[in-house]
mmCIF file of C-alpha atoms in Angstrom:
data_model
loop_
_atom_site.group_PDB
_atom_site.id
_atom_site.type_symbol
_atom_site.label_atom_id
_atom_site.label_comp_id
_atom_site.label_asym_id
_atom_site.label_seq_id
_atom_site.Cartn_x
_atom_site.Cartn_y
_atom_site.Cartn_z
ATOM 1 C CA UNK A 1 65.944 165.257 13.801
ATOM 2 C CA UNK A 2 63.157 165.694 16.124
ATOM 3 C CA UNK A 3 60.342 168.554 14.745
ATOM 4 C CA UNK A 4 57.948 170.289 16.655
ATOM 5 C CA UNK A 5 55.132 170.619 14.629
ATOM 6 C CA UNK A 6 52.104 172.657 15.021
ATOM 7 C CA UNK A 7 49.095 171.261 12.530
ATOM 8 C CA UNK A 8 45.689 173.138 12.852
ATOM 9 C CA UNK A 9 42.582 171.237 12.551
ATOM 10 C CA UNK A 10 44.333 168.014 14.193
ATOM 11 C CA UNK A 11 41.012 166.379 15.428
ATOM 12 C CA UNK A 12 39.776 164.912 12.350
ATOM 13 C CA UNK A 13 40.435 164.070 8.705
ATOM 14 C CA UNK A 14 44.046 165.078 7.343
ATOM 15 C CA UNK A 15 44.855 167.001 10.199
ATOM 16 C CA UNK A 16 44.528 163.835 12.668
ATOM 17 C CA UNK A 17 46.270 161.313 10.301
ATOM 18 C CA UNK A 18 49.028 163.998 9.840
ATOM 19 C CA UNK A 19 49.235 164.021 13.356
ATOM 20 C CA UNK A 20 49.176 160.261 14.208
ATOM 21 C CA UNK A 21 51.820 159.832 11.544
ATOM 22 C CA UNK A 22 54.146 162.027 12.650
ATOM 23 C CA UNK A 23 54.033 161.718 16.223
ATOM 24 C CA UNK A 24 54.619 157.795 15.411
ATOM 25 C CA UNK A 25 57.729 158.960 13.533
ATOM 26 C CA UNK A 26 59.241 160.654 16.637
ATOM 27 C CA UNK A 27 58.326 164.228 15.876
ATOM 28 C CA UNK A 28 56.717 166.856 18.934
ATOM 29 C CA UNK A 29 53.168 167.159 17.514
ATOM 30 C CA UNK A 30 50.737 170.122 19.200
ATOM 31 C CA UNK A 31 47.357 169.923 16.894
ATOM 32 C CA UNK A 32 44.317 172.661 17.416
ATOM 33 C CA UNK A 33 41.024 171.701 17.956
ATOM 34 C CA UNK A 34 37.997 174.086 18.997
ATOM 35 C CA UNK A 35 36.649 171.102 21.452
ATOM 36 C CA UNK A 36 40.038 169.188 22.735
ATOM 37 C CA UNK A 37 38.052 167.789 24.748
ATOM 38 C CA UNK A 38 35.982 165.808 22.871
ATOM 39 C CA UNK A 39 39.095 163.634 21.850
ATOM 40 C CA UNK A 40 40.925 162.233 25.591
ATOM 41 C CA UNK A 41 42.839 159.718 24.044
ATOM 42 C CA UNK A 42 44.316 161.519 20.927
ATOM 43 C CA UNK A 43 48.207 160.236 20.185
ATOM 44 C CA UNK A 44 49.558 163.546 20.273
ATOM 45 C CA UNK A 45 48.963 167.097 22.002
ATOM 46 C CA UNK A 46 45.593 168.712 21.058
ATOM 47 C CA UNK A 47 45.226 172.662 22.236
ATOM 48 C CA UNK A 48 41.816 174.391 22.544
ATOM 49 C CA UNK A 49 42.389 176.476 19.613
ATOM 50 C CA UNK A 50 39.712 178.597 16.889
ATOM 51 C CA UNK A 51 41.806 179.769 13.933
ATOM 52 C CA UNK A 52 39.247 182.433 13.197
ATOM 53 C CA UNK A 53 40.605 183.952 16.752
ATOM 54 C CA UNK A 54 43.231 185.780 16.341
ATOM 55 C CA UNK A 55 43.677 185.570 20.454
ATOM 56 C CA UNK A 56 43.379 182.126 20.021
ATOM 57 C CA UNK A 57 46.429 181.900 18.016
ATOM 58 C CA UNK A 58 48.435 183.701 19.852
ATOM 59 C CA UNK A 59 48.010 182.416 22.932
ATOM 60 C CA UNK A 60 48.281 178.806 21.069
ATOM 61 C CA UNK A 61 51.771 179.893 19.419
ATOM 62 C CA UNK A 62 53.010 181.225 22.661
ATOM 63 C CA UNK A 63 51.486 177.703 24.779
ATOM 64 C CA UNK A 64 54.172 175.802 22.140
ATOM 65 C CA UNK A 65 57.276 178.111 22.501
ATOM 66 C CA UNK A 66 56.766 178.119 26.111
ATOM 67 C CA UNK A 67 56.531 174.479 26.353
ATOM 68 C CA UNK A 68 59.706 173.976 23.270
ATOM 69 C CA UNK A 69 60.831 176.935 22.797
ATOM 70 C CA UNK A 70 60.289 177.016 18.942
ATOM 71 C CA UNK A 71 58.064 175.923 16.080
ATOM 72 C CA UNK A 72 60.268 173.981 13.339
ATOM 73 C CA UNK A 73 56.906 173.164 11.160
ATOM 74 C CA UNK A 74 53.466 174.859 10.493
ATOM 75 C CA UNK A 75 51.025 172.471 8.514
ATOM 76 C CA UNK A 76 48.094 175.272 8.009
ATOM 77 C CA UNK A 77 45.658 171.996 7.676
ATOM 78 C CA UNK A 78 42.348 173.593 9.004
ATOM 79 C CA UNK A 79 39.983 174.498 6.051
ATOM 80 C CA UNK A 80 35.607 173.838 5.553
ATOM 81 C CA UNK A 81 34.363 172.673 2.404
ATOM 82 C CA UNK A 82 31.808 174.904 0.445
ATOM 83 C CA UNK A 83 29.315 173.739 -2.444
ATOM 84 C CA UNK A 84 26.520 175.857 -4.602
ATOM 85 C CA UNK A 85 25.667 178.392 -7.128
ATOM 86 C CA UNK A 86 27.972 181.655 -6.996
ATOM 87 C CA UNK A 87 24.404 183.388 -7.524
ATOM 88 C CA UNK A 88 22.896 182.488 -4.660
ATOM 89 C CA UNK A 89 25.944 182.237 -2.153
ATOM 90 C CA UNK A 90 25.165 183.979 1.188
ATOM 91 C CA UNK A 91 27.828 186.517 1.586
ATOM 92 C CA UNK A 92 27.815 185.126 5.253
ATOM 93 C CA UNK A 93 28.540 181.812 4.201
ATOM 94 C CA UNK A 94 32.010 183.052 2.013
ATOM 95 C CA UNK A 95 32.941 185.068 4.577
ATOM 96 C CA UNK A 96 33.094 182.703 7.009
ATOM 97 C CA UNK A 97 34.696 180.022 4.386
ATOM 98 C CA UNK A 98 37.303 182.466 3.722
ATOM 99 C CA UNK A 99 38.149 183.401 7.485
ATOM 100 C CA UNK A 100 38.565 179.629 7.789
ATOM 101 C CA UNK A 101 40.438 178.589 4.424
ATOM 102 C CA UNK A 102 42.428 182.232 3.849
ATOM 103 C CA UNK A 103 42.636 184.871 6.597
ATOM 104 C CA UNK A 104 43.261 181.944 9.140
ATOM 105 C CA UNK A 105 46.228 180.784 8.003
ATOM 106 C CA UNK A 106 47.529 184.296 6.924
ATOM 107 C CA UNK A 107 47.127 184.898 11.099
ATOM 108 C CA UNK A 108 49.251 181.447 11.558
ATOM 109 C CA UNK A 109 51.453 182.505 9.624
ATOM 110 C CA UNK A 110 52.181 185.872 10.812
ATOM 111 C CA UNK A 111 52.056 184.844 14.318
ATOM 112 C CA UNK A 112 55.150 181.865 13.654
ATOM 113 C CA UNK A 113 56.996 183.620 10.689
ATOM 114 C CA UNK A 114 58.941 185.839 13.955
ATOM 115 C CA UNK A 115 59.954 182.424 16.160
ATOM 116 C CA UNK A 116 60.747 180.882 12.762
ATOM 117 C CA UNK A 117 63.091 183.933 11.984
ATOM 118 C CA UNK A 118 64.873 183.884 14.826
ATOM 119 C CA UNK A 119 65.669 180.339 14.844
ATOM 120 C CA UNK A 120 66.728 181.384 11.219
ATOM 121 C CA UNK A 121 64.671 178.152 10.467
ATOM 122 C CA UNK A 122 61.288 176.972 9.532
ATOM 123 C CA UNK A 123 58.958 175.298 7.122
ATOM 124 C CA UNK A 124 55.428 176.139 6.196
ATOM 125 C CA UNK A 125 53.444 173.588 4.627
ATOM 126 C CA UNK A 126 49.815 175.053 3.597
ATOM 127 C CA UNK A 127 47.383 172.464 2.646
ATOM 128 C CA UNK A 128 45.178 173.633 -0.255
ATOM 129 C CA UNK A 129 43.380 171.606 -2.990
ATOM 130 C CA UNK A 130 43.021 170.176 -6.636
ATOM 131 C CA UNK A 131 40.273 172.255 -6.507
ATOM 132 C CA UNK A 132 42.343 175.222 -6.011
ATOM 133 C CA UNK A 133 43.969 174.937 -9.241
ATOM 134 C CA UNK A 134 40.690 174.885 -11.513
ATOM 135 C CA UNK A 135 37.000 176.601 -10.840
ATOM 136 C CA UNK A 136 34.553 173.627 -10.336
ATOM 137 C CA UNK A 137 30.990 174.702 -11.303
ATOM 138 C CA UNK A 138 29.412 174.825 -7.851
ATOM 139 C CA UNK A 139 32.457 174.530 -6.260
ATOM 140 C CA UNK A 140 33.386 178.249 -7.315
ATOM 141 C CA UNK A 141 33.764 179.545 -3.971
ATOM 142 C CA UNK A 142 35.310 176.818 -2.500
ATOM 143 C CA UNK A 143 38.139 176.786 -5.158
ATOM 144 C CA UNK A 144 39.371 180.841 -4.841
ATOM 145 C CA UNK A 145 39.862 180.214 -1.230
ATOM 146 C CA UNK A 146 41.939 177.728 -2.184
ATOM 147 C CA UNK A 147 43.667 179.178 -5.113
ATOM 148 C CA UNK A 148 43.621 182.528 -3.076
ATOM 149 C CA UNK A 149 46.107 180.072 -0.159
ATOM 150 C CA UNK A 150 48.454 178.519 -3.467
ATOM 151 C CA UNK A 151 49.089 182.444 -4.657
ATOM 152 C CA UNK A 152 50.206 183.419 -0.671
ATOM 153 C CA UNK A 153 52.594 180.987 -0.944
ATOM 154 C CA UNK A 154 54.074 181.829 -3.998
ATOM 155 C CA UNK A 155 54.351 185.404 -2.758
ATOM 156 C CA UNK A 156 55.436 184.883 1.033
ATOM 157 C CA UNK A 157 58.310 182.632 -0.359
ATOM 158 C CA UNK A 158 59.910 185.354 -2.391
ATOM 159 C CA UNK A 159 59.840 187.703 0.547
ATOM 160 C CA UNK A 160 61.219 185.522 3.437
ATOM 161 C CA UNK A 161 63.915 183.480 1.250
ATOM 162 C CA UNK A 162 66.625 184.987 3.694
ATOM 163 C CA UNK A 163 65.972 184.303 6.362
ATOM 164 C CA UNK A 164 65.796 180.203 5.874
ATOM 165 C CA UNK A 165 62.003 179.173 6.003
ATOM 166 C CA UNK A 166 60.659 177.164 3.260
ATOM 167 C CA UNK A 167 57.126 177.709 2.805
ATOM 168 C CA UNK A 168 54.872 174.649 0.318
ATOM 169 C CA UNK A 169 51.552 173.999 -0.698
ATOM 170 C CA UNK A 170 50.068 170.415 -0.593
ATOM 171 C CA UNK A 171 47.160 169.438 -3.012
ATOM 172 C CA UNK A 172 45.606 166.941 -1.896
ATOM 173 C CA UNK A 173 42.080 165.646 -4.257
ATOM 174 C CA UNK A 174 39.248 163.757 -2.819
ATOM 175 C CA UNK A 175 40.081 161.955 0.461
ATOM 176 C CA UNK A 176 38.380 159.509 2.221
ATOM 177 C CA UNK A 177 37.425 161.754 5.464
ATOM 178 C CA UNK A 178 34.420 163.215 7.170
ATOM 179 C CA UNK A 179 34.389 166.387 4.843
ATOM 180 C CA UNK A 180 30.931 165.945 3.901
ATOM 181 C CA UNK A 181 29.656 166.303 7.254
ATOM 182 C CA UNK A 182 31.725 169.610 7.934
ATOM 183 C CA UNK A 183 30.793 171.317 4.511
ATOM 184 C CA UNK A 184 28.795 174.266 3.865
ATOM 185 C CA UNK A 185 25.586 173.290 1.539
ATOM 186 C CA UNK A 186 23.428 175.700 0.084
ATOM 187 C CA UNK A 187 20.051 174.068 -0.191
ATOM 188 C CA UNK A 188 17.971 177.091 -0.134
ATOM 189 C CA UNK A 189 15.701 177.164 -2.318
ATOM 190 C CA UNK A 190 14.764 173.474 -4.639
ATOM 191 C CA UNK A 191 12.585 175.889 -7.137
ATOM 192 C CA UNK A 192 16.455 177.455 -8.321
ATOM 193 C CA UNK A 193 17.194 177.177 -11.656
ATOM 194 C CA UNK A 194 20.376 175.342 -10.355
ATOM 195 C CA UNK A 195 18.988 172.944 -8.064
ATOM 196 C CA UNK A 196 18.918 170.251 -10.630
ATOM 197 C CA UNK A 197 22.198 170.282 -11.891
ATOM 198 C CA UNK A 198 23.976 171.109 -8.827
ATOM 199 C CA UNK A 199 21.747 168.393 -6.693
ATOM 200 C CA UNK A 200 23.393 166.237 -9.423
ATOM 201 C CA UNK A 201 26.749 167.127 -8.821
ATOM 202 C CA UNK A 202 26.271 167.392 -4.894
ATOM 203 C CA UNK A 203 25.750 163.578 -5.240
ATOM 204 C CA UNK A 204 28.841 163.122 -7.681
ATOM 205 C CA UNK A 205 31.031 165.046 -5.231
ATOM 206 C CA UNK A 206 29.897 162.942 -2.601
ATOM 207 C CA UNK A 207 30.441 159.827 -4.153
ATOM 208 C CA UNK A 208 33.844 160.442 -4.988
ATOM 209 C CA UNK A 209 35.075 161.750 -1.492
ATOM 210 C CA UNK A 210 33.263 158.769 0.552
ATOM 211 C CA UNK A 211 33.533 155.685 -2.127
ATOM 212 C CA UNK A 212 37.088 156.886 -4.780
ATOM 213 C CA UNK A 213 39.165 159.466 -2.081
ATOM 214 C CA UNK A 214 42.424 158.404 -1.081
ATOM 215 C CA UNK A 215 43.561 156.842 2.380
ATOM 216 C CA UNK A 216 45.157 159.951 4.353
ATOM 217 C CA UNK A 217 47.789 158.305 5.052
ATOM 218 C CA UNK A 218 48.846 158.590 1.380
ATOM 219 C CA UNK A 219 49.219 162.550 2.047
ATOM 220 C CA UNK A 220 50.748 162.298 6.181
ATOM 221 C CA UNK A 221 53.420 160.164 4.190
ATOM 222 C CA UNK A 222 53.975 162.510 1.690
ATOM 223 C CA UNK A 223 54.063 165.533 4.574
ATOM 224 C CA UNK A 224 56.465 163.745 6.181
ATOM 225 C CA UNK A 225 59.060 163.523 2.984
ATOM 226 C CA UNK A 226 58.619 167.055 2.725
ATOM 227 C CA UNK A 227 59.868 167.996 6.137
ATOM 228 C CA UNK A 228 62.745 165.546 5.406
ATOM 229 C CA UNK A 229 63.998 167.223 1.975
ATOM 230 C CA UNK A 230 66.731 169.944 2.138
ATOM 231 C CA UNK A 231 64.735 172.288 -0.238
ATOM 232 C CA UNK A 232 61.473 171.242 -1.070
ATOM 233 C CA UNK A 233 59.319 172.420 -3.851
ATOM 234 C CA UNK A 234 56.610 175.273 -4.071
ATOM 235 C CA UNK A 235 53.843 172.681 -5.168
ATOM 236 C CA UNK A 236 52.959 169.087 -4.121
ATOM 237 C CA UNK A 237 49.849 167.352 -5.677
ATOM 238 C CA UNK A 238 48.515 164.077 -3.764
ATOM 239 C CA UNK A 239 45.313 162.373 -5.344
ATOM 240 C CA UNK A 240 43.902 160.252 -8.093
ATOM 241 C CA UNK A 241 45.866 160.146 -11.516
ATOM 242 C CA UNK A 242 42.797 161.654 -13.265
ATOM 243 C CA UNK A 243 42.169 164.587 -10.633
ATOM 244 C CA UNK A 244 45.987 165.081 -10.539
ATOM 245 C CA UNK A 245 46.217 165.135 -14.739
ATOM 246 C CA UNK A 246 43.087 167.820 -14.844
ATOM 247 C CA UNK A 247 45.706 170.231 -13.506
ATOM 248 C CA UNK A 248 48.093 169.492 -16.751
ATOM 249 C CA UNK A 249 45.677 169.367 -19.540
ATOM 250 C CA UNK A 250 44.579 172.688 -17.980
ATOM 251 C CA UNK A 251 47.808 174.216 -18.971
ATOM 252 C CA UNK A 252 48.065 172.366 -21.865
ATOM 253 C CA UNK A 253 44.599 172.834 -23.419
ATOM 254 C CA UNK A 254 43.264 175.855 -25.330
ATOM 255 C CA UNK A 255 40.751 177.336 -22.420
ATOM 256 C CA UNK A 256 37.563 176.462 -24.138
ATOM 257 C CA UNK A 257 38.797 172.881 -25.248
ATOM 258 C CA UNK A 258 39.078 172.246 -21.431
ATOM 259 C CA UNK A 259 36.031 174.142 -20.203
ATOM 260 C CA UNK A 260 34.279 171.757 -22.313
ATOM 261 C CA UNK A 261 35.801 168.747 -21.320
ATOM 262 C CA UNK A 262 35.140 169.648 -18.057
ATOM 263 C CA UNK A 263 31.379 170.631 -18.219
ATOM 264 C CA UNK A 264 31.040 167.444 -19.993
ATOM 265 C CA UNK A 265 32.675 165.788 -16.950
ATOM 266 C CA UNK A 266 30.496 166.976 -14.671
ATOM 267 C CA UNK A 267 27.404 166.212 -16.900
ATOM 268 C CA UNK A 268 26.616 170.406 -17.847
#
């Protein structure tokens, strides 16, 4: 059946191919952007939207029901990257991570869980990260926003069982988009006692998004075989074997074992 499908952040990356994808497979596709403009011949509907406004959501949400009268599917896509020391993290800088990554989404949500209800049908799909399921030295902020979205889930799932909306979180790892233009880098100050190891990491993390991510299209196919199951699961994880296995051992492994196999990883 035909979806219409509301995917914030739709102008680049995941969001777009998510977009593309699923517009190709017949499905209603609105996507957010803060400059629609900048992107005239995008395959599906972009709306001038900031998640960080809550007006802007509204009047987004209320754009699509007027024009379909319902949302069937949510895909809370739009998130900014964030690298550096906890230590010397502006509190500016988490802040606005967090409205981005966590309180955005929470707004979404809230502001589609009513149409959903009445239709007494929905789905939620919240894309988070690997990263969300393990703190990355320098990464540490990045991965609670992260984790902060895959506990909402859990919760919000529990509380709106009855009322037949499904609500997932996707995982995707490293993938091959324009992330590392778009990310937060603190570069303050090259006389830290960090700068050396986390300058050496910055380069790892680039390496792996730009030369080892995965094709997008690996997770807008996967997005799409969630909409199309009956009941869907809580967690999806999309990425490299070796990012994807970190999450087991991490259950598996006595917490310093893997601490150390990790800071060994990352060359600490």
């Amino acid at each position: 059946m035909k979806k219409v499908i509301i995917i914030t952040g739709a102008s680049s990356g995941i969001g777009k191919s998510i977009g593309n994808y699923l517009t190709e497979k017949g499905h209603i596709v609105y996507g957010t952007s803060r400059k629609p403009e900048k992107y005239p011949k995008s395959e599906f509907t972009l709306v001038k939207s900031d998640i960080n406004k809550k007006s802007d959501i509204l009047d987004l949400v209320n754009y699509v029901t007027t024009n379909e009268g319902k949302i069937d599917v949510l895909i809370n896509n739009a998130g900014i990257g964030y690298t550096g020391p906890v230590e010397e993290s502006r509190i500016e800088d988490i802040e606005s991570l967090f409205s981005t990554n966590f309180f955005g989404p929470i707004e979404m949500i809230k502001n589609t869980l009513p149409i959903m209800r009445k239709n007494n049908s929905g789905l939620i799909i919240n894309i988070t990260s690997i990263a969300g399921y393990i703190g990355l030295p320098f990464r540490g902020i990045f991965c609670a926003s992260k984790s902060a979205l895959e506990i909402l889930t859990e919760s919000l799932r529990s509380e709106i069982k009855d009322y037949g909306i499904k609500v997932v979180n996707v995982a995707p790892g490293d993938v091959k988009t324009d992330v590392v233009s778009r990310r937060i880098d603190s570069f303050n100050d090259k006389n830290s006692i960090y700068f050396k190891k986390y300058y050496k990491t910055w380069k790892s993390m680039n390496e792996d998004v730009e030369i080892e991510g995965i094709d997008p299209l690996k997770v807008s196919k996967l997005i799409l075989r969630i909409i199309n199951k009956n009941n869907p699961k809580i967690h999806y994880v999309v990425g490299k074997p070796l990012q994807k296995f970190s999450i087991i051992l991490k259950k598996v492994l006595p917490d310093l074992v893997f601490e150390k196999i990790l800071n060994k990883f990352n060359k600490l």
